[in-house]
mmCIF file of C-alpha atoms and ligand atoms in Angstrom:
data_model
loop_
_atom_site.group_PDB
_atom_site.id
_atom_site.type_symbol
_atom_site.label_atom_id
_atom_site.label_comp_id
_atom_site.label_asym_id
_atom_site.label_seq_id
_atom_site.Cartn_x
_atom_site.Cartn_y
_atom_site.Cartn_z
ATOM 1 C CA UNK A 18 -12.811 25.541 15.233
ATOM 2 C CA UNK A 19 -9.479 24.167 16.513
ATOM 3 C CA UNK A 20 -8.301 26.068 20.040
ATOM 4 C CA UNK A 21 -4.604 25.213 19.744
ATOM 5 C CA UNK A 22 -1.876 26.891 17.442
ATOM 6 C CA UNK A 23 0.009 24.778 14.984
ATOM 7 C CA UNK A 24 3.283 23.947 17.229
ATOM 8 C CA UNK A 25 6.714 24.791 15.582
ATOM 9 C CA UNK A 26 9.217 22.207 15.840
ATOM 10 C CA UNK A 27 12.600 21.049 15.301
ATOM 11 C CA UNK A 28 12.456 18.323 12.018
ATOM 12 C CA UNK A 29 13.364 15.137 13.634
ATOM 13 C CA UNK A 30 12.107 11.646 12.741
ATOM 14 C CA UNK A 31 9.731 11.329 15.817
ATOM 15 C CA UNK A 32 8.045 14.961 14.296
ATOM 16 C CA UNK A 33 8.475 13.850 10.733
ATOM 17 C CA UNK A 34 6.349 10.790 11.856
ATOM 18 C CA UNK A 35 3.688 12.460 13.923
ATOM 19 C CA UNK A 36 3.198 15.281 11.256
ATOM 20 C CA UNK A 37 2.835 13.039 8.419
ATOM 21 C CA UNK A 38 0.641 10.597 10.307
ATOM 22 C CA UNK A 39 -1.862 13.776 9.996
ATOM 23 C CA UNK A 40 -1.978 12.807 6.149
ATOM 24 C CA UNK A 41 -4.794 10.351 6.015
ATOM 25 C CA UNK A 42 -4.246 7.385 4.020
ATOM 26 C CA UNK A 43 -5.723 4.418 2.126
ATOM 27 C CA UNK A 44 -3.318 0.974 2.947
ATOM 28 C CA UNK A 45 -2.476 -1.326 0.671
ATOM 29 C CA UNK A 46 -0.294 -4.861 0.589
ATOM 30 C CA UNK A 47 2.096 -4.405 -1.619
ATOM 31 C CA UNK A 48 2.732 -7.664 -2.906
ATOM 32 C CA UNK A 49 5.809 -9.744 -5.297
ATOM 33 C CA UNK A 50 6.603 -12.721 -6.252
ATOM 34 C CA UNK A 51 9.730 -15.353 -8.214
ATOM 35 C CA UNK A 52 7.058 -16.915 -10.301
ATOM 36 C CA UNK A 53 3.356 -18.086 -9.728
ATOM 37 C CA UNK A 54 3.904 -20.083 -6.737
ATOM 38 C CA UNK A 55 2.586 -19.495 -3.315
ATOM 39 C CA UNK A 56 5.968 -20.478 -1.986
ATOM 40 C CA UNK A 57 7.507 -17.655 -3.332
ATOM 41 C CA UNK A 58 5.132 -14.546 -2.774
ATOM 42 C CA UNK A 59 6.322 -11.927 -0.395
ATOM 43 C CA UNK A 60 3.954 -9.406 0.787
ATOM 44 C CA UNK A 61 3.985 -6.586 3.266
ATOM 45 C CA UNK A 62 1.616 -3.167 4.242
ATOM 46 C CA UNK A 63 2.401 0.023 3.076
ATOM 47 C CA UNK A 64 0.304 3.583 3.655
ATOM 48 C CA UNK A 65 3.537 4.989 1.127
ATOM 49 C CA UNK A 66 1.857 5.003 -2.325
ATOM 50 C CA UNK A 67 0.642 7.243 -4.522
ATOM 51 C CA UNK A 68 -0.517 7.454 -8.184
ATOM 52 C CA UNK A 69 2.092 9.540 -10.212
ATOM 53 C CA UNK A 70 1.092 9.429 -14.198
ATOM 54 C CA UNK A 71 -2.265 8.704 -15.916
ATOM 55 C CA UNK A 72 -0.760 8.573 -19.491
ATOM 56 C CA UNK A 73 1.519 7.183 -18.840
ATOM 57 C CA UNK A 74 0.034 5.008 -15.955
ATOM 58 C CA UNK A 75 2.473 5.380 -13.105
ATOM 59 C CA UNK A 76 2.045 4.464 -9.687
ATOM 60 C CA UNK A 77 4.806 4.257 -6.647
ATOM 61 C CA UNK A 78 5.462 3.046 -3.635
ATOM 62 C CA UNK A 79 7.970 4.147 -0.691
ATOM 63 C CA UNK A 80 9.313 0.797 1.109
ATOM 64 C CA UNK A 81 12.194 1.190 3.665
ATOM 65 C CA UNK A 82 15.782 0.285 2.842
ATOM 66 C CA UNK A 83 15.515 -2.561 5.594
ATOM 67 C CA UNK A 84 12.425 -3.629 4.272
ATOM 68 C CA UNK A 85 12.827 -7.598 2.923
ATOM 69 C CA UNK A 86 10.494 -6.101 0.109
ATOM 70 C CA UNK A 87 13.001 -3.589 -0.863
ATOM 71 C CA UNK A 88 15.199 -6.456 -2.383
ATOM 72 C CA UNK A 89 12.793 -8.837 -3.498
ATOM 73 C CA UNK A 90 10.889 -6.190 -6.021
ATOM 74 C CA UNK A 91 14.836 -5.432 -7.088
ATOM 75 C CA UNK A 92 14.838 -9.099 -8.082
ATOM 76 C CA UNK A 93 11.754 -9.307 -9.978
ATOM 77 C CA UNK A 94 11.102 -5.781 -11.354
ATOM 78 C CA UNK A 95 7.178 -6.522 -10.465
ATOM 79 C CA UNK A 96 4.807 -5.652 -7.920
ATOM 80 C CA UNK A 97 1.211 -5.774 -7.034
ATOM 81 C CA UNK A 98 -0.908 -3.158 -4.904
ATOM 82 C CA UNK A 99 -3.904 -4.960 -3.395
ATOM 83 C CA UNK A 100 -5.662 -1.486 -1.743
ATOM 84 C CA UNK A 101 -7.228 -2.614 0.981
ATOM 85 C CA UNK A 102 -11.209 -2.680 2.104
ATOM 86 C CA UNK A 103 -12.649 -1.347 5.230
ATOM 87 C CA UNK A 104 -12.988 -4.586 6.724
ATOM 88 C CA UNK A 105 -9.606 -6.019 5.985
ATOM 89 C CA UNK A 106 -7.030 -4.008 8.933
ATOM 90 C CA UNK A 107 -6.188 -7.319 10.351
ATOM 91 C CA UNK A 108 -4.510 -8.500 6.256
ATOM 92 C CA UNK A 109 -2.816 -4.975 7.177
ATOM 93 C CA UNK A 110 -1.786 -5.595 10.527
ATOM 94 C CA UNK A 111 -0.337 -9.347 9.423
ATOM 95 C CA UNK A 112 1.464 -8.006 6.764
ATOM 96 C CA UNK A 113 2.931 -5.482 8.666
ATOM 97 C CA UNK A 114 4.221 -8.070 11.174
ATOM 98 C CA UNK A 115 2.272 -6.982 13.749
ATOM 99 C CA UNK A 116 0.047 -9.692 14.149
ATOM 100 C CA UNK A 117 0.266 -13.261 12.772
ATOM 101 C CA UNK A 118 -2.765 -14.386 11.194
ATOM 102 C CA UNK A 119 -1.752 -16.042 7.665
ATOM 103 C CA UNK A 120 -5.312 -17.824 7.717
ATOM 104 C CA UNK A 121 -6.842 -14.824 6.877
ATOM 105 C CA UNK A 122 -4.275 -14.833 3.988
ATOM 106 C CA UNK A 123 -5.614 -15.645 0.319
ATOM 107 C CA UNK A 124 -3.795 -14.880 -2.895
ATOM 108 C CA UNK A 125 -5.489 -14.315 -6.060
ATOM 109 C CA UNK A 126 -3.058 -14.266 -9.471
ATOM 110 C CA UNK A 127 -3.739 -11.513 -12.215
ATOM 111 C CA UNK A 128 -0.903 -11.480 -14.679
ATOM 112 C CA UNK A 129 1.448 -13.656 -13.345
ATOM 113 C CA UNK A 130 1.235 -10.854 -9.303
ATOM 114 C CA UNK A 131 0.219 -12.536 -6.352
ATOM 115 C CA UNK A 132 -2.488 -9.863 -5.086
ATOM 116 C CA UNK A 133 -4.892 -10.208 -1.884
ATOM 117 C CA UNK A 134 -8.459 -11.285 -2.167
ATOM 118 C CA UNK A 135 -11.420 -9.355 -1.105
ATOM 119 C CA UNK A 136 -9.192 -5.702 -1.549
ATOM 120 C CA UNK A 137 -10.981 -2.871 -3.380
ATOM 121 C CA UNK A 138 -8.667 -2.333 -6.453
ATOM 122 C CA UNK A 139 -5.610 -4.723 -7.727
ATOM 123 C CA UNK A 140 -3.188 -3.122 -9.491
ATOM 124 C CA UNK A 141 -0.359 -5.263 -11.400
ATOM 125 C CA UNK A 142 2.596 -3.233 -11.590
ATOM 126 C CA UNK A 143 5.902 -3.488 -13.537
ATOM 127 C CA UNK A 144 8.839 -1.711 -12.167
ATOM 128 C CA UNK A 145 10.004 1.161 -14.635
ATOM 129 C CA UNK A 146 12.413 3.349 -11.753
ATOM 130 C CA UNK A 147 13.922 2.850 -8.716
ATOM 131 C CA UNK A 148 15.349 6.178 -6.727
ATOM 132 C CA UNK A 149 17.312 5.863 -3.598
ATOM 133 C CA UNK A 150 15.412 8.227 -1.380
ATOM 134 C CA UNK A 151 16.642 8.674 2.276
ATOM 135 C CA UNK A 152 16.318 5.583 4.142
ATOM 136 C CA UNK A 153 13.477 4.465 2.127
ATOM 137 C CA UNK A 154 13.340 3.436 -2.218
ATOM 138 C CA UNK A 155 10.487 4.724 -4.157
ATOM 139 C CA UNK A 156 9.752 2.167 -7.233
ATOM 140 C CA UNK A 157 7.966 3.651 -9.579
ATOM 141 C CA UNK A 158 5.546 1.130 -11.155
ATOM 142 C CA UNK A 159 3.557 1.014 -14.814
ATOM 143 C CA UNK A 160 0.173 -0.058 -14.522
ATOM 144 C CA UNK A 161 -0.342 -2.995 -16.818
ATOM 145 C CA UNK A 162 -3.619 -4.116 -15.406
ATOM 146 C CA UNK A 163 -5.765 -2.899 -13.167
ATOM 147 C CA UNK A 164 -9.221 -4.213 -10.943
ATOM 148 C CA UNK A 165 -11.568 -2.464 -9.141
ATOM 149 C CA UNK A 166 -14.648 -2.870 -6.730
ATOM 150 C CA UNK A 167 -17.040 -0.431 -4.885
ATOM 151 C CA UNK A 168 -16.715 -0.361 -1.059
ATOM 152 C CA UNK A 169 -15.624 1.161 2.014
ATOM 153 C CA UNK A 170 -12.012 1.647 2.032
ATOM 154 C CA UNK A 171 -9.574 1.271 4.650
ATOM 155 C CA UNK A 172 -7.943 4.281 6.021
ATOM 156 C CA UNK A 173 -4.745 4.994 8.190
ATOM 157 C CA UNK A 174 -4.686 8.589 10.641
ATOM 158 C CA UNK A 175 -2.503 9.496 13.305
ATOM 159 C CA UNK A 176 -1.688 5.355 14.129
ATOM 160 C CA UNK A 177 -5.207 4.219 14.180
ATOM 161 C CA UNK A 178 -7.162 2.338 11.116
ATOM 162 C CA UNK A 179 -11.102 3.614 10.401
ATOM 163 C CA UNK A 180 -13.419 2.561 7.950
ATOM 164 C CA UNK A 181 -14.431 5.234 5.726
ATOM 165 C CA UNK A 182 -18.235 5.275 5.662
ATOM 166 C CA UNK A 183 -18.566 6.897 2.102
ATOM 167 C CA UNK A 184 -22.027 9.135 2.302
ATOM 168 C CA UNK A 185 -24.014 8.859 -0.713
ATOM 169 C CA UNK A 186 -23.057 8.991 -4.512
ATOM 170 C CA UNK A 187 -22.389 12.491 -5.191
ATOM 171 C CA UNK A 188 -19.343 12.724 -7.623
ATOM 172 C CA UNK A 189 -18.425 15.964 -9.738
ATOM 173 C CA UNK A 190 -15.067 14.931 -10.356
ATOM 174 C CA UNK A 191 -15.904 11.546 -12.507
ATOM 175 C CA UNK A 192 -14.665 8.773 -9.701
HETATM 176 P P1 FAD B 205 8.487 -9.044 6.837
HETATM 177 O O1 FAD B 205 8.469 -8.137 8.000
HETATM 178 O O2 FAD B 205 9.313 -10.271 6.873
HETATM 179 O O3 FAD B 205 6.999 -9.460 6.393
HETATM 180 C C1 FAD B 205 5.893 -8.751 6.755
HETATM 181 C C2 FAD B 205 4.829 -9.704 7.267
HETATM 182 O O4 FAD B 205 4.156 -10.250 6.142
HETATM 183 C C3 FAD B 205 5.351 -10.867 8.105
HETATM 184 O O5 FAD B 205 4.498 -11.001 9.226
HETATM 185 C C4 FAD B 205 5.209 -12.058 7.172
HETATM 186 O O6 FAD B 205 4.866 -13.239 7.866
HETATM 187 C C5 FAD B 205 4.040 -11.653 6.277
HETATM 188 N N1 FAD B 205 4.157 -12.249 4.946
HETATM 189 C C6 FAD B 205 5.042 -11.927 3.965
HETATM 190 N N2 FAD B 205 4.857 -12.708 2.890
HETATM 191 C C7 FAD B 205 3.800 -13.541 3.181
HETATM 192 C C8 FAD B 205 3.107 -14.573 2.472
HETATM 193 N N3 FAD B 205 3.488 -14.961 1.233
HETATM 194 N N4 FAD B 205 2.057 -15.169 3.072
HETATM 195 C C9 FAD B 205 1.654 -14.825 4.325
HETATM 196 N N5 FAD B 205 2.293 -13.872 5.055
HETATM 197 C C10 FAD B 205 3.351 -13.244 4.495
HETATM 198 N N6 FAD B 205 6.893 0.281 5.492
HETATM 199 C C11 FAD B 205 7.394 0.849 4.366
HETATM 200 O O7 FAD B 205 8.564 0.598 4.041
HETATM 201 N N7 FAD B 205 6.642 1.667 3.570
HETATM 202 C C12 FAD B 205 5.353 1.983 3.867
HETATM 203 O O8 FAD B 205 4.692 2.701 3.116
HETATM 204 C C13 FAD B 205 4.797 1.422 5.053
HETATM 205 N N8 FAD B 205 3.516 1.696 5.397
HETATM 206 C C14 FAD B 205 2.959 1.114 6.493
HETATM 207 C C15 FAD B 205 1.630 1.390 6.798
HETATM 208 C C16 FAD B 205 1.022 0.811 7.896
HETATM 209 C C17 FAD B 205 -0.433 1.143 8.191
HETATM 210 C C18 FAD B 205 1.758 -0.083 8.700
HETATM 211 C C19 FAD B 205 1.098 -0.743 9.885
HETATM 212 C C20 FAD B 205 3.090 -0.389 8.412
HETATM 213 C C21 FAD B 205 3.717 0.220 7.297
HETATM 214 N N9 FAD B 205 5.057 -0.056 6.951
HETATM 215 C C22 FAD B 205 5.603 0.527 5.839
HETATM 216 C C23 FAD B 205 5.874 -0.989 7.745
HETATM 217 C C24 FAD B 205 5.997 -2.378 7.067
HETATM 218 O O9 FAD B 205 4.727 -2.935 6.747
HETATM 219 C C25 FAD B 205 6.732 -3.381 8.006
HETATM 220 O O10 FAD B 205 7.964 -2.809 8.400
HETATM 221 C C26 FAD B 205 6.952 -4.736 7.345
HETATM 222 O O11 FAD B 205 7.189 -5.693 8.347
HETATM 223 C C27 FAD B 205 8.103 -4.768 6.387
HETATM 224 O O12 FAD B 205 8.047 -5.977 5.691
HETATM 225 P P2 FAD B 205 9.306 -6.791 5.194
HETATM 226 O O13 FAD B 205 9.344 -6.709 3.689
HETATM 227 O O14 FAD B 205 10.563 -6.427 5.908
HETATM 228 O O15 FAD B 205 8.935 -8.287 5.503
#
């Protein structure tokens, strides 16, 4: 049992931040691109999406108003979410611009969307919404393909990236 009393504090960014980081994540690239052409894929990491809408399929993502990404899904109303496998938190770290490491770096093309090799699930999204939120744009995505792979995913808590060991098979909710 915990010792220490939830702390009540003033909503600032630096809170917002450390509060939220106590969500724990998956991380995916989210990935876009002109046309099929390496030259012209952009990618970058984002912990920001969630599925919306099963019928119909809906997915979004939250990318930052500075982002580069931000503008370049606005110009081709497509992305793809590559969510990323235990193994793969230095594709996360590149793509985050934290690290530079484009050998590691291999695209694989599913409908016409760049998306990242070796990542548990591809989904190939085309862009249905866009809502200024705060300093950040959600685009809301429809599924029109999707891929997906058993394995240990990749998960983001409180800063730091573990590999979820998954124990066992036992499912009662039909994942
Ligand atoms: P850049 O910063 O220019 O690009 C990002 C990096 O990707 C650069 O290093 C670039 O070299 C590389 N890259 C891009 N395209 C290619 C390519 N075709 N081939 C090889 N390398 C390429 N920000 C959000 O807005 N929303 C989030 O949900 C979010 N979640 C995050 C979760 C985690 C775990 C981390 C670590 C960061 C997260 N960020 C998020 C921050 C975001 O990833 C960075 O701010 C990122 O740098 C923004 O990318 P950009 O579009 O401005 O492009």
């Amino acid at each position: 049992m915990r010792s220490t009393a939830v702390a009540d504090l003033e909503v600032t960014p630096l809170h917002m931040r450390k509060a939220l980081g106590r969500f724990a994540s998956g991380v995916t690239i989210v990935t876009t691109a002109e046309c099929e052409d390496e030259a012209s894929v952009h990618g970058m990491t984002a912990n920001a999406f969630t599925s919306v809408s099963l019928d119909p399929p809906l997915v979004l993502v939250s990318i930052a108003n500075r982002a580069r990404m931000n503008e370049r899904i606005r110009e081709t109303g497509r992305y793809g979410v590559s969510i990323l496998a235990g193994d793969q938190e230095p594709l996360s770290l590149h793509f985050a611009g934290a690290a530079h490491q484009p050998d590691l770096v291999r695209f694989v093309w599913r409908k016409g969307v760049p998306l990242l090799e070796g990542a548990l699930v591809h989904l190939a999204c085309t862009v249905v919404d866009s809502h200024p939120a705060g300093d950040h744009t959600l685009h809301v995505g429809r599924v029109e393909r999707l891929w997906y792979d058993d394995g240990h995913p990749l998960v983001f808590y409180t800063g730091t990236f573990r590999s979820l060991e998954l124990q066992g098979r036992d499912d009662p909710w039909g994942f």
